[in-house]
Amino acid sequence: FILCQLFFFTIHILQTTYAELIKSFDFCSFIHAVITTVLSHYIFMKHPSKIVNIFDISDITESSFSYSIFKYLPFFSMAYGVYDIFSGILQKRWDFILHGVVMLVIIFSAYVQDKAHIAVLPLTTELSTIFLAFRSFNNVKINMCFAFTFFLYRLILLPCISFYILGKICLDSMFASTLSIGQGTLNSLNGMWGYKIYNLIRKLFKKQFDSHPILLLEISKLKLGKFSS
């Protein structure tokens, strides 16, 4: 956990030192997203049964690569949660701070219950963050990939994952209360970010249509033709 924190803060120092060369590209966020996305998807491609049985990993050999992912990947994300709080303070973004705090609380609570491995399933949602890191390049295709993966993973799959995990634990326990509040907070944050993304997409399409008056005229003709028939 400490080594992972040192890793993220070293990357941050290097990024700050060479800020002019790398512009606004967030290397810490990108590296965390790539590692968690690849490893979490690898787990569920190799062990598809764990998608519906994430709590029981007793059938996975302790010396295997899969077991190491289940054991260590959550701590990697905990360390990123600390960096997320630090980054949020620097940028004065309360949503980043809250996101980092919730990540820490959820994974630590799961660790205390010897269930930290269940965090591997929600980490599949980090796929959208890979495209988010490239949004500073203002590429329409990258922006659309980010929007698609965000809506699919964070607004559709993550709520389903949240209900699935909560349905597998004792609802009277403190762990269930912590998990339900944390998951509710994360889903609310994703809903807020999703609304902002929707508005950005709407403005993007409006800008595209405004810059192509011929295309806008053709669409108007189609609409008129539809109603006249």
PDB file of C-alpha atoms in Angstrom:
ATOM      1  CA  PHE A   1       0.000   0.000   0.000  1.00  0.00           C
ATOM      2  CA  ILE A   2       2.789   2.437   0.956  1.00  0.00           C
ATOM      3  CA  LEU A   3       4.844   1.463  -2.103  1.00  0.00           C
ATOM      4  CA  CYS A   4       1.824   2.156  -4.334  1.00  0.00           C
ATOM      5  CA  GLN A   5       1.406   5.579  -2.723  1.00  0.00           C
ATOM      6  CA  LEU A   6       5.083   6.355  -3.335  1.00  0.00           C
ATOM      7  CA  PHE A   7       4.603   5.272  -6.938  1.00  0.00           C
ATOM      8  CA  PHE A   8       1.670   7.629  -7.550  1.00  0.00           C
ATOM      9  CA  PHE A   9       3.300  10.611  -5.855  1.00  0.00           C
ATOM     10  CA  THR A  10       6.553  10.020  -7.758  1.00  0.00           C
ATOM     11  CA  ILE A  11       4.580  10.103 -11.004  1.00  0.00           C
ATOM     12  CA  HIS A  12       2.878  13.301  -9.829  1.00  0.00           C
ATOM     13  CA  ILE A  13       6.222  14.964  -9.060  1.00  0.00           C
ATOM     14  CA  LEU A  14       7.579  14.015 -12.481  1.00  0.00           C
ATOM     15  CA  GLN A  15       4.379  15.237 -14.128  1.00  0.00           C
ATOM     16  CA  THR A  16       4.625  18.576 -12.299  1.00  0.00           C
ATOM     17  CA  THR A  17       8.306  18.947 -13.174  1.00  0.00           C
ATOM     18  CA  TYR A  18       7.734  18.373 -16.889  1.00  0.00           C
ATOM     19  CA  ALA A  19       4.295  19.997 -17.062  1.00  0.00           C
ATOM     20  CA  GLU A  20       5.120  21.967 -20.198  1.00  0.00           C
ATOM     21  CA  LEU A  21       5.977  18.803 -22.118  1.00  0.00           C
ATOM     22  CA  ILE A  22       3.034  16.655 -21.101  1.00  0.00           C
ATOM     23  CA  LYS A  23       0.462  19.487 -20.882  1.00  0.00           C
ATOM     24  CA  SER A  24      -2.639  18.428 -18.935  1.00  0.00           C
ATOM     25  CA  PHE A  25      -2.315  14.669 -19.373  1.00  0.00           C
ATOM     26  CA  ASP A  26      -2.983  12.974 -16.016  1.00  0.00           C
ATOM     27  CA  PHE A  27      -0.465  10.137 -15.883  1.00  0.00           C
ATOM     28  CA  CYS A  28      -1.453   8.902 -12.405  1.00  0.00           C
ATOM     29  CA  SER A  29      -5.097   8.542 -13.366  1.00  0.00           C
ATOM     30  CA  PHE A  30      -4.168   6.951 -16.696  1.00  0.00           C
ATOM     31  CA  ILE A  31      -1.742   4.406 -15.188  1.00  0.00           C
ATOM     32  CA  HIS A  32      -4.218   3.421 -12.468  1.00  0.00           C
ATOM     33  CA  ALA A  33      -7.015   3.056 -15.030  1.00  0.00           C
ATOM     34  CA  VAL A  34      -4.940   0.927 -17.420  1.00  0.00           C
ATOM     35  CA  ILE A  35      -3.640  -1.439 -14.731  1.00  0.00           C
ATOM     36  CA  THR A  36      -7.009  -1.914 -12.980  1.00  0.00           C
ATOM     37  CA  THR A  37      -8.931  -2.234 -16.266  1.00  0.00           C
ATOM     38  CA  VAL A  38      -6.585  -4.821 -17.772  1.00  0.00           C
ATOM     39  CA  LEU A  39      -6.242  -6.932 -14.621  1.00  0.00           C
ATOM     40  CA  SER A  40      -9.915  -6.831 -13.590  1.00  0.00           C
ATOM     41  CA  HIS A  41     -11.096  -7.758 -17.089  1.00  0.00           C
ATOM     42  CA  TYR A  42      -8.435 -10.477 -17.241  1.00  0.00           C
ATOM     43  CA  ILE A  43      -9.839 -11.985 -14.030  1.00  0.00           C
ATOM     44  CA  PHE A  44     -13.383 -12.200 -15.339  1.00  0.00           C
ATOM     45  CA  MET A  45     -12.322 -13.499 -18.742  1.00  0.00           C
ATOM     46  CA  LYS A  46     -10.263 -16.246 -17.089  1.00  0.00           C
ATOM     47  CA  HIS A  47     -12.769 -16.925 -14.288  1.00  0.00           C
ATOM     48  CA  PRO A  48     -16.197 -15.907 -15.639  1.00  0.00           C
ATOM     49  CA  SER A  49     -17.936 -17.687 -12.753  1.00  0.00           C
ATOM     50  CA  LYS A  50     -16.570 -15.018 -10.404  1.00  0.00           C
ATOM     51  CA  ILE A  51     -18.857 -12.439 -11.983  1.00  0.00           C
ATOM     52  CA  VAL A  52     -21.735 -14.004 -10.044  1.00  0.00           C
ATOM     53  CA  ASN A  53     -19.630 -15.493  -7.240  1.00  0.00           C
ATOM     54  CA  ILE A  54     -17.115 -12.780  -6.401  1.00  0.00           C
ATOM     55  CA  PHE A  55     -17.203 -13.465  -2.639  1.00  0.00           C
ATOM     56  CA  ASP A  56     -15.745 -16.981  -2.840  1.00  0.00           C
ATOM     57  CA  ILE A  57     -12.207 -17.265  -4.217  1.00  0.00           C
ATOM     58  CA  SER A  58     -11.308 -20.437  -2.293  1.00  0.00           C
ATOM     59  CA  ASP A  59     -11.142 -22.393  -5.559  1.00  0.00           C
ATOM     60  CA  ILE A  60      -8.316 -20.201  -6.893  1.00  0.00           C
ATOM     61  CA  THR A  61      -4.814 -21.447  -6.131  1.00  0.00           C
ATOM     62  CA  GLU A  62      -2.911 -19.081  -3.840  1.00  0.00           C
ATOM     63  CA  SER A  63       0.229 -19.314  -5.975  1.00  0.00           C
ATOM     64  CA  SER A  64      -1.623 -18.300  -9.159  1.00  0.00           C
ATOM     65  CA  PHE A  65      -1.519 -14.922 -10.887  1.00  0.00           C
ATOM     66  CA  SER A  66      -5.296 -14.568 -10.490  1.00  0.00           C
ATOM     67  CA  TYR A  67      -5.056 -14.909  -6.714  1.00  0.00           C
ATOM     68  CA  SER A  68      -2.358 -12.214  -6.631  1.00  0.00           C
ATOM     69  CA  ILE A  69      -4.680  -9.865  -8.527  1.00  0.00           C
ATOM     70  CA  PHE A  70      -7.513 -10.495  -6.072  1.00  0.00           C
ATOM     71  CA  LYS A  71      -5.151  -9.938  -3.156  1.00  0.00           C
ATOM     72  CA  TYR A  72      -3.132  -6.893  -4.246  1.00  0.00           C
ATOM     73  CA  LEU A  73      -5.157  -4.921  -6.816  1.00  0.00           C
ATOM     74  CA  PRO A  74      -7.544  -3.452  -4.179  1.00  0.00           C
ATOM     75  CA  PHE A  75      -4.547  -2.037  -2.273  1.00  0.00           C
ATOM     76  CA  PHE A  76      -3.285  -0.455  -5.483  1.00  0.00           C
ATOM     77  CA  SER A  77      -6.637   1.345  -5.782  1.00  0.00           C
ATOM     78  CA  MET A  78      -6.557   2.325  -2.108  1.00  0.00           C
ATOM     79  CA  ALA A  79      -3.233   4.054  -2.743  1.00  0.00           C
ATOM     80  CA  TYR A  80      -4.758   5.804  -5.747  1.00  0.00           C
ATOM     81  CA  GLY A  81      -7.612   6.921  -3.486  1.00  0.00           C
ATOM     82  CA  VAL A  82      -5.070   8.796  -1.341  1.00  0.00           C
ATOM     83  CA  TYR A  83      -3.681  10.440  -4.482  1.00  0.00           C
ATOM     84  CA  ASP A  84      -7.246  11.253  -5.612  1.00  0.00           C
ATOM     85  CA  ILE A  85      -7.806  13.170  -2.361  1.00  0.00           C
ATOM     86  CA  PHE A  86      -4.479  14.982  -2.782  1.00  0.00           C
ATOM     87  CA  SER A  87      -5.281  15.835  -6.412  1.00  0.00           C
ATOM     88  CA  GLY A  88      -8.749  17.044  -5.439  1.00  0.00           C
ATOM     89  CA  ILE A  89      -7.297  19.381  -2.806  1.00  0.00           C
ATOM     90  CA  LEU A  90      -4.837  20.835  -5.316  1.00  0.00           C
ATOM     91  CA  GLN A  91      -7.549  21.346  -7.938  1.00  0.00           C
ATOM     92  CA  LYS A  92     -10.144  22.438  -5.354  1.00  0.00           C
ATOM     93  CA  ARG A  93     -12.493  19.713  -6.596  1.00  0.00           C
ATOM     94  CA  TRP A  94     -14.754  18.455  -3.802  1.00  0.00           C
ATOM     95  CA  ASP A  95     -16.010  15.603  -6.016  1.00  0.00           C
ATOM     96  CA  PHE A  96     -12.469  14.213  -6.463  1.00  0.00           C
ATOM     97  CA  ILE A  97     -11.870  14.440  -2.709  1.00  0.00           C
ATOM     98  CA  LEU A  98     -15.145  12.672  -1.953  1.00  0.00           C
ATOM     99  CA  HIS A  99     -14.406   9.995  -4.563  1.00  0.00           C
ATOM    100  CA  GLY A 100     -11.002   9.305  -3.017  1.00  0.00           C
ATOM    101  CA  VAL A 101     -12.382   9.161   0.529  1.00  0.00           C
ATOM    102  CA  VAL A 102     -15.168   6.761  -0.467  1.00  0.00           C
ATOM    103  CA  MET A 103     -12.713   4.482  -2.317  1.00  0.00           C
ATOM    104  CA  LEU A 104     -10.516   4.319   0.780  1.00  0.00           C
ATOM    105  CA  VAL A 105     -13.397   3.656   3.174  1.00  0.00           C
ATOM    106  CA  ILE A 106     -15.046   0.972   1.030  1.00  0.00           C
ATOM    107  CA  ILE A 107     -11.886  -1.006   0.267  1.00  0.00           C
ATOM    108  CA  PHE A 108     -10.541  -0.698   3.828  1.00  0.00           C
ATOM    109  CA  SER A 109     -13.898  -1.840   5.250  1.00  0.00           C
ATOM    110  CA  ALA A 110     -13.845  -4.811   2.891  1.00  0.00           C
ATOM    111  CA  TYR A 111     -10.252  -5.574   3.925  1.00  0.00           C
ATOM    112  CA  VAL A 112     -11.223  -5.613   7.617  1.00  0.00           C
ATOM    113  CA  GLN A 113     -13.906  -8.167   6.739  1.00  0.00           C
ATOM    114  CA  ASP A 114     -11.352 -10.175   4.714  1.00  0.00           C
ATOM    115  CA  LYS A 115     -13.333  -9.371   1.570  1.00  0.00           C
ATOM    116  CA  ALA A 116     -11.090  -6.826  -0.162  1.00  0.00           C
ATOM    117  CA  HIS A 117     -11.121  -9.011  -3.288  1.00  0.00           C
ATOM    118  CA  ILE A 118     -14.731  -8.018  -4.035  1.00  0.00           C
ATOM    119  CA  ALA A 119     -13.400  -4.600  -5.097  1.00  0.00           C
ATOM    120  CA  VAL A 120     -11.949  -6.181  -8.243  1.00  0.00           C
ATOM    121  CA  LEU A 121     -15.412  -6.363  -9.839  1.00  0.00           C
ATOM    122  CA  PRO A 122     -16.233  -2.616  -9.551  1.00  0.00           C
ATOM    123  CA  LEU A 123     -12.725  -1.772 -10.805  1.00  0.00           C
ATOM    124  CA  THR A 124     -13.777  -2.863 -14.307  1.00  0.00           C
ATOM    125  CA  THR A 125     -15.506   0.542 -14.533  1.00  0.00           C
ATOM    126  CA  GLU A 126     -12.088   2.227 -14.733  1.00  0.00           C
ATOM    127  CA  LEU A 127     -12.137   1.528 -18.486  1.00  0.00           C
ATOM    128  CA  SER A 128     -13.808   4.892 -19.105  1.00  0.00           C
ATOM    129  CA  THR A 129     -10.999   6.707 -17.262  1.00  0.00           C
ATOM    130  CA  ILE A 130      -8.512   5.572 -19.917  1.00  0.00           C
ATOM    131  CA  PHE A 131     -10.369   7.630 -22.516  1.00  0.00           C
ATOM    132  CA  LEU A 132     -10.882  10.467 -20.023  1.00  0.00           C
ATOM    133  CA  ALA A 133      -7.114  10.900 -19.794  1.00  0.00           C
ATOM    134  CA  PHE A 134      -6.973  11.631 -23.540  1.00  0.00           C
ATOM    135  CA  ARG A 135      -9.840  14.147 -23.608  1.00  0.00           C
ATOM    136  CA  SER A 136      -7.357  17.036 -23.450  1.00  0.00           C
ATOM    137  CA  PHE A 137      -6.500  16.253 -27.091  1.00  0.00           C
ATOM    138  CA  ASN A 138     -10.033  17.333 -28.120  1.00  0.00           C
ATOM    139  CA  ASN A 139     -10.569  14.379 -30.425  1.00  0.00           C
ATOM    140  CA  VAL A 140     -14.226  13.655 -31.195  1.00  0.00           C
ATOM    141  CA  LYS A 141     -13.725   9.869 -31.428  1.00  0.00           C
ATOM    142  CA  ILE A 142     -11.933   9.738 -28.082  1.00  0.00           C
ATOM    143  CA  ASN A 143     -14.648  11.859 -26.482  1.00  0.00           C
ATOM    144  CA  MET A 144     -17.369   9.578 -27.841  1.00  0.00           C
ATOM    145  CA  CYS A 145     -15.518   6.454 -26.619  1.00  0.00           C
ATOM    146  CA  PHE A 146     -15.224   8.043 -23.193  1.00  0.00           C
ATOM    147  CA  ALA A 147     -18.925   8.933 -23.105  1.00  0.00           C
ATOM    148  CA  PHE A 148     -19.986   5.450 -24.270  1.00  0.00           C
ATOM    149  CA  THR A 149     -17.813   3.550 -21.767  1.00  0.00           C
ATOM    150  CA  PHE A 150     -18.796   5.946 -18.970  1.00  0.00           C
ATOM    151  CA  PHE A 151     -22.522   5.473 -19.523  1.00  0.00           C
ATOM    152  CA  LEU A 152     -22.188   1.703 -20.013  1.00  0.00           C
ATOM    153  CA  TYR A 153     -19.882   0.909 -17.109  1.00  0.00           C
ATOM    154  CA  ARG A 154     -20.596   3.609 -14.545  1.00  0.00           C
ATOM    155  CA  LEU A 155     -24.289   4.353 -15.053  1.00  0.00           C
ATOM    156  CA  ILE A 156     -25.514   0.870 -16.012  1.00  0.00           C
ATOM    157  CA  LEU A 157     -23.101  -1.823 -14.814  1.00  0.00           C
ATOM    158  CA  LEU A 158     -21.890  -0.215 -11.553  1.00  0.00           C
ATOM    159  CA  PRO A 159     -25.399   0.171 -10.030  1.00  0.00           C
ATOM    160  CA  CYS A 160     -26.056  -3.479 -10.951  1.00  0.00           C
ATOM    161  CA  ILE A 161     -22.766  -4.500  -9.319  1.00  0.00           C
ATOM    162  CA  SER A 162     -23.666  -2.461  -6.219  1.00  0.00           C
ATOM    163  CA  PHE A 163     -27.046  -4.177  -5.807  1.00  0.00           C
ATOM    164  CA  TYR A 164     -25.440  -7.581  -6.442  1.00  0.00           C
ATOM    165  CA  ILE A 165     -22.757  -7.114  -3.770  1.00  0.00           C
ATOM    166  CA  LEU A 166     -25.193  -5.689  -1.216  1.00  0.00           C
ATOM    167  CA  GLY A 167     -27.528  -8.608  -1.854  1.00  0.00           C
ATOM    168  CA  LYS A 168     -24.784 -11.058  -0.907  1.00  0.00           C
ATOM    169  CA  ILE A 169     -23.966  -9.671   2.549  1.00  0.00           C
ATOM    170  CA  CYS A 170     -25.835  -9.425   5.837  1.00  0.00           C
ATOM    171  CA  LEU A 171     -27.814  -6.181   5.667  1.00  0.00           C
ATOM    172  CA  ASP A 172     -27.775  -5.790   9.464  1.00  0.00           C
ATOM    173  CA  SER A 173     -23.990  -5.516   9.649  1.00  0.00           C
ATOM    174  CA  MET A 174     -21.895  -2.346   9.919  1.00  0.00           C
ATOM    175  CA  PHE A 175     -20.052  -3.452   6.792  1.00  0.00           C
ATOM    176  CA  ALA A 176     -23.332  -3.459   4.837  1.00  0.00           C
ATOM    177  CA  SER A 177     -24.165   0.048   6.070  1.00  0.00           C
ATOM    178  CA  THR A 178     -20.719   1.348   5.125  1.00  0.00           C
ATOM    179  CA  LEU A 179     -20.883  -0.352   1.748  1.00  0.00           C
ATOM    180  CA  SER A 180     -24.390   0.879   0.945  1.00  0.00           C
ATOM    181  CA  ILE A 181     -23.535   4.498   1.830  1.00  0.00           C
ATOM    182  CA  GLY A 182     -20.262   4.303  -0.097  1.00  0.00           C
ATOM    183  CA  GLN A 183     -21.802   2.700  -3.179  1.00  0.00           C
ATOM    184  CA  GLY A 184     -24.691   5.169  -3.043  1.00  0.00           C
ATOM    185  CA  THR A 185     -22.204   8.057  -2.933  1.00  0.00           C
ATOM    186  CA  LEU A 186     -20.180   6.699  -5.862  1.00  0.00           C
ATOM    187  CA  ASN A 187     -23.289   6.127  -7.963  1.00  0.00           C
ATOM    188  CA  SER A 188     -24.506   9.639  -7.137  1.00  0.00           C
ATOM    189  CA  LEU A 189     -21.151  11.106  -8.195  1.00  0.00           C
ATOM    190  CA  ASN A 190     -21.293   9.124 -11.431  1.00  0.00           C
ATOM    191  CA  GLY A 191     -24.832  10.381 -12.002  1.00  0.00           C
ATOM    192  CA  MET A 192     -23.677  13.974 -11.550  1.00  0.00           C
ATOM    193  CA  TRP A 193     -20.708  13.469 -13.874  1.00  0.00           C
ATOM    194  CA  GLY A 194     -22.946  11.661 -16.360  1.00  0.00           C
ATOM    195  CA  TYR A 195     -25.306  14.644 -16.489  1.00  0.00           C
ATOM    196  CA  LYS A 196     -22.362  16.958 -17.205  1.00  0.00           C
ATOM    197  CA  ILE A 197     -21.119  14.603 -19.930  1.00  0.00           C
ATOM    198  CA  TYR A 198     -24.596  14.540 -21.486  1.00  0.00           C
ATOM    199  CA  ASN A 199     -24.640  18.343 -21.640  1.00  0.00           C
ATOM    200  CA  LEU A 200     -21.155  18.381 -23.198  1.00  0.00           C
ATOM    201  CA  ILE A 201     -22.225  15.853 -25.853  1.00  0.00           C
ATOM    202  CA  ARG A 202     -25.352  17.877 -26.608  1.00  0.00           C
ATOM    203  CA  LYS A 203     -23.272  21.034 -27.045  1.00  0.00           C
ATOM    204  CA  LEU A 204     -20.758  19.119 -29.188  1.00  0.00           C
ATOM    205  CA  PHE A 205     -23.449  17.905 -31.570  1.00  0.00           C
ATOM    206  CA  LYS A 206     -25.008  21.363 -31.715  1.00  0.00           C
ATOM    207  CA  LYS A 207     -21.606  22.816 -32.578  1.00  0.00           C
ATOM    208  CA  GLN A 208     -21.104  20.199 -35.300  1.00  0.00           C
ATOM    209  CA  PHE A 209     -24.508  20.976 -36.847  1.00  0.00           C
ATOM    210  CA  ASP A 210     -23.948  24.734 -36.627  1.00  0.00           C
ATOM    211  CA  SER A 211     -20.636  24.375 -38.468  1.00  0.00           C
ATOM    212  CA  HIS A 212     -22.299  22.286 -41.230  1.00  0.00           C
ATOM    213  CA  PRO A 213     -25.356  24.267 -42.435  1.00  0.00           C
ATOM    214  CA  ILE A 214     -25.845  21.952 -45.439  1.00  0.00           C
ATOM    215  CA  LEU A 215     -26.146  18.930 -43.124  1.00  0.00           C
ATOM    216  CA  LEU A 216     -28.584  20.839 -40.920  1.00  0.00           C
ATOM    217  CA  LEU A 217     -30.657  21.740 -44.012  1.00  0.00           C
ATOM    218  CA  GLU A 218     -30.793  18.086 -45.103  1.00  0.00           C
ATOM    219  CA  ILE A 219     -31.964  17.005 -41.626  1.00  0.00           C
ATOM    220  CA  SER A 220     -34.654  19.685 -41.733  1.00  0.00           C
ATOM    221  CA  LYS A 221     -35.832  18.342 -45.105  1.00  0.00           C
ATOM    222  CA  LEU A 222     -36.011  14.824 -43.651  1.00  0.00           C
ATOM    223  CA  LYS A 223     -38.130  16.055 -40.765  1.00  0.00           C
ATOM    224  CA  LEU A 224     -40.454  17.958 -43.092  1.00  0.00           C
ATOM    225  CA  GLY A 225     -40.737  14.935 -45.372  1.00  0.00           C
ATOM    226  CA  LYS A 226     -41.605  12.728 -42.390  1.00  0.00           C
ATOM    227  CA  PHE A 227     -44.421  14.971 -41.244  1.00  0.00           C
ATOM    228  CA  SER A 228     -45.739  15.682 -44.779  1.00  0.00           C
ATOM    229  CA  SER A 229     -46.122  11.957 -45.456  1.00  0.00           C
TER     230      SER A 229
END
